[in-house]
Amino acid sequence: MRSIRIGAGAGYAGDRIEPAVELAEKGRLDYLVFECLAERTIALAQQEKRKDPSRGYDPLLSERMRKVLEPCRAGGVKIVTNAGAANPVAAAEMVREIARALGLAGVRVAAVTGDDVLGQLEGSLRIQETGGTLADLGDRVISANAYIGAQPVAEALALSADVVITGRAADSALFLAPLVHEFGWSMEDWTRLGRGTLAGHLLECAGQITGGYFADPGPKDVPDLARLGFPIGEVDEDGGLVITKVEGSGGGVSAATCKEQLLYEIDDPARYLAPDVVADFSGVEIREIGPDRVSVRGATGHDRPETLKLSIGYRDGYIGEGQISYAGPGAVARARLALRIVEERLRLTGVRCRETRFELIGVDALHGATLSSGGPEPYEVRARVVGRTDSADEALRIGNEVETLYTNGPAAGGGATRHVREVIAVASAFLPRERVSTRVQCLEVTP
Amino acid sequence: MKLREIAHSRTGDKGTAANISVIAYRAEDYPLLERYVTAARVQDHFQGIVRGEVKRYALPRIGALNFVLPDALSGGVTRSLALDAHGKSLSSALLSLDLPDAEGKESSNGR
């Protein structure tokens, strides 16, 4: 049975670059996919695009393409990425220029658009997290993008695109699209679409299935994480899947790494909602069939949802933060005194916070007092104060009050830092799928 | 016996919910997970952290459980004040759960 090899070249926007080069050069791939969009990324990118219409795509995309375009061209490897973020067309133009500069005549770069639905939404649209409507968010709304599926990416591949760049396509759809295109799967073949979606789900976080985010020295050792190899999915015409990696790269593919990734970011395993299918992972079987080779079988699927999920980015105030460290005998007591002082100072100086946290890094910052109790006192501890405010000025005063502990607080505090950021929050909503229409534009490097 | 001795785990996030997988290293230990690592015990373990009701999904074919903790991320990754806004370190907290040892006794130290 025919199968194709899909490599995952990035699991998030800032991911390592060399593992993708290794895949392009030695992976014997048919496709190389870069997943580069977190929930909030597109909202930030939309702000960039407003400032400069030629921006708004992933800033690392150019470096990634400079490194992989030549080996991909040489090996006949096609590239799919959602790094177009808020501006897939500008990203495609940039990639075409890189290909031209590299002398790669004939390279075709496609941009998929249509996920940006900000201009076509009614104010009455219901927001899931807030329970309110889009209108309630008013002029704080920055972006609204639909999670689009595999169809437009497969269309671009059918136009002989060598590189396909999308905005907010669903992560798994970037991997499903090459399968739909290569094997001619029907967009109503729910079983195969479910299996292809599983392949995408397993591969989309790149190194997280080849030993990244897995090591726990002792029970779970992983070799050579500094040279972690990114994964390759071998998928056959029926959606049968083998996960592997480039021979000689770091990390390791095992049943255990695949199981952890199978359940990563999953609610009900029998109902994994994707734009093209409701995939069912509940009956999946995972088996090691060779060194760094794991077979994954048994996914199915059901009719796709009638709606597409929207990701809505909006400005949501500011977060101000300050930290300072204490060490040696009495460190925890001095750090707690520091927290009490800052709490009182914020009150005395009228800094209005909607929400605050006063905690000790090294003691109770991650999981709160209950889970953290009973441990021995640490040698050093870091006090952390963080609060949400409506204004940047008030957010700054939180960190300032931590910094003034130097001359006004407990003895021997050191290493104070402060930080302010505007919060770009993301909420979700649903839109009937027929309201979203996608478009494919193809650019070519002419000789 | 700590859960960490027979199982491994990874946390993911979706909006304001966290999910935590608990996966048996050996297939023969999976029934122990099913029996002792209940939604109620996980709820109790994370009191003060999780606000909604914990749901458990069983995947016997891979020897794993999946726990979904709604409203566990204080507003979700994009707006949380938490040091670990993704809740990624929750998996390690769950692996500190006490299970009965071979004689059926639970160790007395709850952490």
XYZ file of C-alpha atoms in Angstrom:
558
model
C 0.000 0.000 0.000
C 1.234 3.496 -0.845
C 2.287 5.732 2.030
C 3.728 9.225 2.386
C 6.148 10.690 4.916
C 5.258 13.936 6.672
C 7.756 15.659 8.943
C 6.908 18.170 11.661
C 9.415 21.035 11.475
C 8.102 23.203 14.323
C 5.767 22.661 17.248
C 5.349 26.361 18.031
C 6.446 29.731 16.659
C 9.765 29.896 18.500
C 10.799 26.270 18.059
C 14.338 25.122 17.215
C 15.298 25.454 13.560
C 18.021 22.793 12.985
C 15.725 19.772 13.500
C 13.660 20.942 10.508
C 16.803 21.274 8.402
C 17.762 17.748 9.451
C 14.302 16.532 8.396
C 14.519 18.357 5.055
C 17.968 16.924 4.309
C 17.762 13.413 5.720
C 14.090 12.647 6.413
C 13.224 11.309 2.923
C 10.065 13.374 3.323
C 7.188 14.138 1.001
C 5.962 17.026 3.177
C 7.402 19.257 5.877
C 4.858 21.015 8.104
C 5.558 23.978 10.384
C 2.939 24.618 13.070
C 3.636 28.118 14.337
C 0.408 29.642 15.690
C -0.583 29.684 19.341
C -4.007 30.998 20.370
C -2.798 34.509 21.013
C -0.227 34.783 18.204
C -2.710 35.820 15.546
C -4.077 38.681 17.649
C -0.552 40.010 18.180
C 0.142 39.577 14.463
C -3.031 41.495 13.574
C -1.727 44.458 15.612
C 1.562 44.273 13.700
C -0.280 44.254 10.387
C -2.248 47.375 11.365
C 0.992 49.218 11.992
C 2.607 47.937 8.783
C 0.507 46.200 6.075
C 3.552 44.237 4.883
C 3.949 42.562 8.321
C 1.700 40.390 10.460
C 3.218 36.986 9.757
C 5.552 34.910 11.910
C 8.875 36.786 12.237
C 10.867 33.516 12.218
C 9.320 32.334 8.936
C 11.986 33.973 6.774
C 14.848 32.299 8.649
C 13.089 28.924 8.519
C 12.555 29.227 4.758
C 16.115 30.398 4.099
C 17.314 27.223 5.792
C 14.943 24.632 4.300
C 13.859 25.839 0.848
C 16.925 24.495 -0.970
C 17.011 21.016 0.594
C 13.235 20.754 0.176
C 13.459 21.740 -3.489
C 16.272 19.243 -4.021
C 14.344 16.413 -2.377
C 10.904 17.248 -3.796
C 9.551 18.048 -0.333
C 6.498 20.308 -0.157
C 6.069 22.720 2.732
C 2.845 23.545 4.602
C 2.701 26.124 7.392
C 0.264 28.325 9.284
C 3.037 30.893 9.855
C 1.120 33.340 7.637
C -0.684 34.332 10.864
C -2.599 37.560 10.131
C -1.066 38.073 6.683
C -0.549 34.906 4.590
C -0.322 36.895 1.338
C 2.554 39.087 2.571
C 4.227 35.946 3.950
C 3.915 34.237 0.545
C 5.420 37.269 -1.198
C 8.328 37.235 1.250
C 8.918 33.488 0.731
C 8.825 33.947 -3.032
C 11.533 36.622 -2.723
C 13.679 34.263 -0.650
C 13.215 31.511 -3.257
C 14.125 33.971 -5.999
C 17.243 35.081 -4.126
C 18.235 31.429 -3.726
C 17.831 30.979 -7.486
C 14.980 28.504 -7.155
C 13.130 29.249 -10.404
C 9.691 27.698 -10.748
C 8.917 27.501 -7.049
C 5.228 28.110 -6.406
C 4.099 29.667 -3.147
C 0.392 29.653 -2.241
C -1.417 31.788 0.319
C -4.687 30.579 1.851
C -6.947 33.356 3.129
C -10.490 33.632 4.427
C -9.950 32.726 8.074
C -10.048 36.428 9.051
C -13.762 37.030 9.686
C -13.513 40.159 11.843
C -15.322 42.325 9.297
C -18.283 40.002 8.880
C -19.432 39.324 12.459
C -22.581 40.607 14.156
C -22.359 42.243 17.553
C -24.835 39.686 18.874
C -22.310 36.837 18.445
C -22.154 34.855 21.708
C -18.706 34.636 23.373
C -18.171 31.282 25.111
C -15.894 32.285 28.000
C -17.602 35.528 29.054
C -21.202 34.515 28.409
C -21.630 37.963 26.841
C -21.622 39.107 23.233
C -19.017 40.411 20.829
C -20.551 43.879 21.169
C -19.772 43.818 24.914
C -16.042 43.682 24.080
C -16.495 46.903 22.062
C -13.403 48.473 20.546
C -11.136 46.180 22.552
C -11.537 43.473 19.874
C -8.376 43.053 17.789
C -8.947 39.952 15.713
C -11.440 37.216 14.883
C -10.251 34.169 12.974
C -11.994 30.934 12.072
C -10.174 27.635 12.454
C -10.288 26.513 8.832
C -9.798 22.938 7.672
C -7.780 20.916 5.178
C -9.781 21.656 2.012
C -8.181 24.957 0.903
C -4.682 23.642 1.661
C -5.398 20.544 -0.448
C -6.657 22.876 -3.210
C -3.380 24.783 -3.096
C -1.436 21.513 -3.350
C -3.579 20.552 -6.350
C -2.363 23.806 -7.971
C 1.178 22.373 -7.655
C 2.163 24.711 -4.842
C 5.552 23.883 -3.322
C 4.887 26.004 -0.254
C 1.411 26.564 1.229
C 1.002 29.334 3.800
C -2.152 29.755 5.858
C -3.382 31.866 8.726
C -5.571 30.284 11.394
C -5.894 26.792 9.944
C -6.420 24.094 12.564
C -3.076 22.558 13.504
C -4.115 19.026 12.567
C -5.530 20.216 9.211
C -2.015 21.186 8.067
C -1.160 17.464 8.191
C -4.530 16.169 7.008
C -4.406 18.273 3.818
C -1.446 16.465 2.186
C -3.205 13.141 2.852
C -6.462 14.347 1.280
C -4.501 15.630 -1.708
C -2.191 12.621 -2.204
C -4.718 9.855 -1.603
C -7.802 11.620 -2.955
C -9.718 11.057 0.271
C -13.320 12.246 0.190
C -14.093 15.101 2.587
C -16.930 12.892 3.861
C -14.812 9.803 4.505
C -15.087 10.276 8.263
C -12.969 7.266 9.200
C -9.970 8.297 7.088
C -10.376 11.968 8.007
C -10.393 10.874 11.657
C -7.177 8.903 11.152
C -5.486 11.744 9.288
C -6.552 14.101 12.069
C -4.949 11.762 14.605
C -1.718 11.833 12.589
C -1.870 15.626 12.659
C -2.665 15.742 16.368
C 0.311 13.498 17.173
C 2.749 15.373 14.929
C 1.710 18.998 15.461
C 3.838 19.584 18.579
C 6.944 18.267 16.803
C 9.514 17.220 19.454
C 6.833 16.483 22.044
C 6.406 13.018 20.512
C 10.095 12.207 19.976
C 11.167 12.536 23.598
C 10.776 16.269 24.169
C 8.793 17.265 27.259
C 9.065 13.653 28.464
C 12.305 13.221 30.413
C 12.163 12.624 34.171
C 15.643 11.401 35.180
C 15.367 7.948 36.669
C 11.972 6.680 35.550
C 12.027 8.364 32.136
C 15.477 9.025 30.692
C 15.785 10.423 27.166
C 19.110 10.524 25.280
C 20.561 13.633 23.681
C 17.769 16.189 24.112
C 20.097 18.967 22.905
C 19.944 17.326 19.459
C 16.305 16.213 19.642
C 15.071 14.850 16.316
C 11.630 15.988 15.128
C 9.026 13.402 14.118
C 8.092 11.815 10.829
C 4.653 10.304 10.287
C 4.397 7.561 7.677
C 0.741 7.486 6.681
C -0.781 4.963 4.282
C -3.833 5.259 2.015
C -6.103 3.868 4.732
C -4.769 6.241 7.370
C -2.530 3.659 9.066
C 0.233 5.542 10.862
C 3.811 4.902 11.971
C 5.635 7.563 14.018
C 9.423 7.650 13.632
C 12.333 10.118 13.372
C 15.607 10.636 11.516
C 18.128 7.921 12.330
C 20.950 9.178 14.538
C 19.054 12.227 15.864
C 18.533 12.743 19.595
C 15.486 11.760 21.607
C 13.447 8.604 21.169
C 10.043 7.484 19.871
C 8.335 4.938 22.111
C 4.806 3.774 22.913
C 5.026 5.940 26.034
C 5.938 9.161 24.183
C 3.106 8.525 21.701
C 0.575 7.890 24.473
C 1.473 11.136 26.235
C 1.039 13.090 23.023
C -2.183 11.245 22.099
C -3.784 12.637 25.270
C -2.153 16.081 25.106
C -4.757 18.887 25.049
C -7.608 16.396 24.773
C -11.045 16.594 26.370
C -13.252 13.594 25.479
C -10.990 11.241 23.454
C -14.070 9.954 21.596
C -14.945 13.454 20.394
C -11.927 15.415 19.190
C -13.461 18.391 17.411
C -11.688 19.452 14.224
C -12.971 21.604 11.347
C -13.265 18.606 8.983
C -14.357 15.774 11.273
C -15.201 14.797 14.820
C -12.362 12.325 15.372
C -12.618 9.395 17.771
C -9.330 8.383 19.448
C -10.946 6.187 22.127
C -10.122 2.860 20.443
C -6.572 3.684 19.353
C -3.887 1.004 19.797
C -0.213 1.882 20.079
C 2.561 -0.641 19.461
C 6.353 -0.479 19.178
C 7.327 -2.199 15.913
C 11.049 -1.371 15.754
C 13.692 0.988 17.117
C 12.095 4.468 17.218
C 9.123 3.134 15.250
C 5.638 3.098 16.742
C 2.450 1.999 15.008
C -0.764 3.891 15.841
C -4.055 2.366 14.688
C -7.755 2.347 15.350
C -8.894 5.971 15.111
C -12.285 6.613 13.525
C -14.438 9.654 12.931
C -17.931 11.096 12.648
C -19.629 13.881 10.673
C -17.867 17.216 10.892
C -19.300 19.987 13.127
C -21.801 22.369 11.519
C -19.907 25.322 12.972
C -16.308 26.482 12.879
C -14.605 27.659 16.042
C -13.521 31.280 16.119
C -10.582 32.655 18.047
C -11.268 36.237 19.114
C -8.394 38.355 20.377
C -9.131 41.380 22.555
C -7.282 43.811 24.786
C -7.886 42.955 28.413
C -6.031 45.446 30.616
C -2.486 45.133 31.926
C -0.469 42.821 34.116
C 2.237 44.256 36.355
C 4.718 42.092 38.193
C 7.691 42.353 40.516
C 10.055 39.732 41.974
C 12.829 39.780 44.572
C 14.968 37.024 46.123
C 15.962 36.167 49.714
C 18.452 33.513 50.857
C 19.917 31.830 53.932
C 18.429 31.440 57.422
C 15.034 33.144 57.717
C 14.676 33.576 53.954
C 11.042 32.465 53.869
C 10.060 34.706 56.798
C 11.716 37.733 55.187
C 10.090 36.986 51.835
C 6.656 36.697 53.483
C 7.260 40.006 55.250
C 8.161 41.489 51.855
C 4.850 40.298 50.383
C 2.873 41.788 53.276
C 4.662 45.118 52.861
C 3.923 45.305 49.138
C 0.292 44.328 49.699
C -0.096 47.188 52.182
C 1.789 49.630 49.950
C -0.486 48.936 46.998
C -3.446 49.642 49.259
C -1.947 52.805 50.776
C -1.009 54.256 47.389
C -4.359 53.443 45.768
C -3.250 51.022 43.045
C -6.495 49.437 41.873
C -6.054 45.777 40.973
C -8.832 43.550 39.676
C -6.908 40.465 40.757
C -3.585 39.898 42.552
C -1.261 37.064 43.601
C 1.333 37.231 46.383
C 3.463 34.101 46.368
C 6.901 32.621 46.989
C 8.658 30.970 44.070
C 10.336 27.883 45.477
C 7.589 27.462 48.088
C 4.007 27.825 46.912
C 3.865 29.722 43.593
C 2.941 26.855 41.294
C 0.318 24.886 43.205
C -0.749 26.995 46.211
C -0.443 26.435 49.933
C -2.291 23.105 50.269
C -0.339 20.965 47.796
C 2.955 22.648 48.699
C 2.771 22.259 52.499
C 5.058 20.063 54.562
C 8.254 20.375 52.538
C 11.567 21.416 54.109
C 12.368 25.130 54.077
C 14.361 26.043 50.952
C 17.763 27.760 51.106
C 16.568 30.536 48.824
C 13.170 31.857 47.832
C 11.790 34.465 45.438
C 8.830 36.664 46.351
C 6.461 37.351 43.469
C 3.706 39.966 43.336
C 1.488 40.164 40.272
C -1.738 42.033 39.607
C -4.205 42.855 36.848
C -4.987 46.534 36.340
C -6.905 48.687 33.897
C -3.992 51.035 33.219
C -0.332 50.536 32.324
C 0.624 53.148 34.909
C -0.925 51.183 37.766
C 0.624 47.952 36.483
C 4.053 49.608 36.620
C 3.518 50.635 40.246
C 3.210 46.969 41.279
C 6.772 46.233 40.180
C 7.959 49.545 41.596
C 6.641 48.625 45.040
C 8.639 45.401 44.891
C 11.763 47.258 43.802
C 11.509 49.776 46.674
C 11.915 46.840 49.047
C 15.646 47.303 48.440
C 15.807 50.335 50.736
C 12.472 50.014 52.521
C 11.883 46.288 53.038
C 13.340 43.297 54.877
C 17.091 42.656 55.061
C 19.155 41.249 52.229
C 16.666 41.118 49.353
C 18.358 40.915 45.956
C 17.761 40.612 42.234
C 14.549 42.629 42.012
C 12.886 42.649 38.609
C 9.713 44.312 37.357
C 7.631 43.801 34.314
C 4.507 45.219 32.647
C 2.587 43.811 29.719
C -0.659 44.550 27.976
C -2.941 41.533 28.089
C -4.163 40.285 24.739
C -6.736 37.727 25.758
C -8.367 35.165 23.509
C -11.973 34.030 23.668
C -13.908 31.680 21.441
C -17.204 31.681 19.537
C -18.789 29.558 16.818
C -19.877 30.490 13.304
C -21.872 28.401 10.779
C -19.268 26.945 8.435
C -20.934 28.263 5.284
C -20.227 31.803 6.520
C -16.495 31.239 6.059
C -15.198 31.200 2.489
C -11.553 30.532 1.788
C -9.419 31.595 -1.162
C -6.120 30.341 -2.589
C -3.641 32.637 -4.353
C -0.555 31.216 -6.042
C 2.692 33.114 -6.664
C 5.531 31.758 -8.770
C 9.254 32.466 -9.026
C 9.747 33.320 -12.683
C 13.142 32.610 -14.262
C 3.306 3.986 46.990
C 3.288 7.133 44.874
C 1.412 7.177 41.575
C 4.739 8.172 39.975
C 6.068 4.638 40.577
C 3.614 3.042 38.137
C 2.480 5.833 35.831
C 3.627 8.821 33.808
C 1.687 11.934 32.938
C 1.452 15.060 30.760
C -0.705 18.173 31.126
C -2.339 20.054 28.273
C -4.498 23.166 28.220
C -7.602 24.204 26.264
C -8.963 27.608 27.156
C -9.613 27.674 30.893
C -9.482 23.861 31.291
C -6.467 21.664 31.973
C -6.263 18.006 31.023
C -3.919 15.557 32.700
C -3.146 12.106 31.331
C -2.174 9.254 33.651
C -0.540 6.389 31.747
C 0.527 3.039 33.211
C 4.134 2.047 32.417
C 3.040 -1.619 32.453
C -0.317 -2.864 31.170
C -0.803 -5.000 34.305
C -0.863 -1.874 36.489
C -3.712 -0.245 34.570
C -6.456 -1.827 36.754
C -4.840 -0.130 39.778
C -5.187 3.215 38.042
C -8.807 2.542 37.154
C -9.589 1.541 40.717
C -7.724 4.129 42.760
C -7.207 7.182 40.576
C -10.828 8.250 40.483
C -12.232 11.609 39.424
C -13.146 12.227 43.085
C -9.569 11.630 44.280
C -8.150 13.918 41.628
C -10.737 16.557 42.531
C -9.673 16.272 46.166
C -5.954 16.378 45.335
C -6.386 19.631 43.443
C -8.789 21.375 45.806
C -8.165 25.095 45.678
C -6.751 24.818 42.152
C -9.635 23.362 40.147
C -13.013 25.053 40.383
C -15.245 22.924 38.133
C -16.050 19.223 38.380
C -13.240 16.857 37.319
C -14.173 14.412 34.527
C -12.353 11.128 33.857
C -12.109 9.263 30.543
C -10.736 5.702 30.432
C -8.614 4.348 27.550
C -7.985 0.705 28.532
C -6.387 -0.157 25.167
C -3.439 2.079 25.898
C -3.625 1.681 29.672
C -4.392 5.325 30.306
C -6.807 7.705 31.975
C -7.528 11.279 30.908
C -8.667 13.829 33.492
C -10.278 17.086 32.454
C -10.156 19.874 35.046
C -12.514 22.659 33.990
C -11.682 26.178 35.160
C -8.291 25.141 36.545
C -6.196 27.828 34.865
C -7.513 31.026 36.487
C -8.854 32.512 33.283
C -6.755 30.609 30.775
C -3.271 30.939 29.369
C -3.789 34.294 27.720
C -4.921 36.226 30.826
C -3.891 34.227 33.906
C -1.651 35.802 36.558
C -0.197 32.401 37.445
C 3.528 31.719 37.147
C 2.629 28.566 35.188
C -0.288 29.935 33.195
C -0.562 26.748 31.095
C -0.815 24.565 34.195
C 1.937 22.418 32.679
C 3.381 21.493 36.075
C 0.080 19.971 37.277
C 1.082 16.541 35.946
C 3.948 16.343 38.436
C 1.601 17.334 41.248
C -0.754 14.503 40.336
C 2.071 11.936 40.262
C 2.630 12.661 43.959
C -0.769 11.053 44.696
C -0.600 8.182 47.221
C -1.792 4.738 46.163
C -2.190 1.644 48.370
C 1.023 -0.453 48.349
C 1.178 -4.213 47.741
C -0.378 -4.916 51.187
C -3.197 -2.522 50.464
C -1.985 0.089 52.956
C -1.662 3.729 52.076
C 1.397 5.538 53.274
C 0.579 8.090 55.959
C 2.320 11.094 54.431
C -0.198 12.697 52.120
C 2.363 14.493 49.984
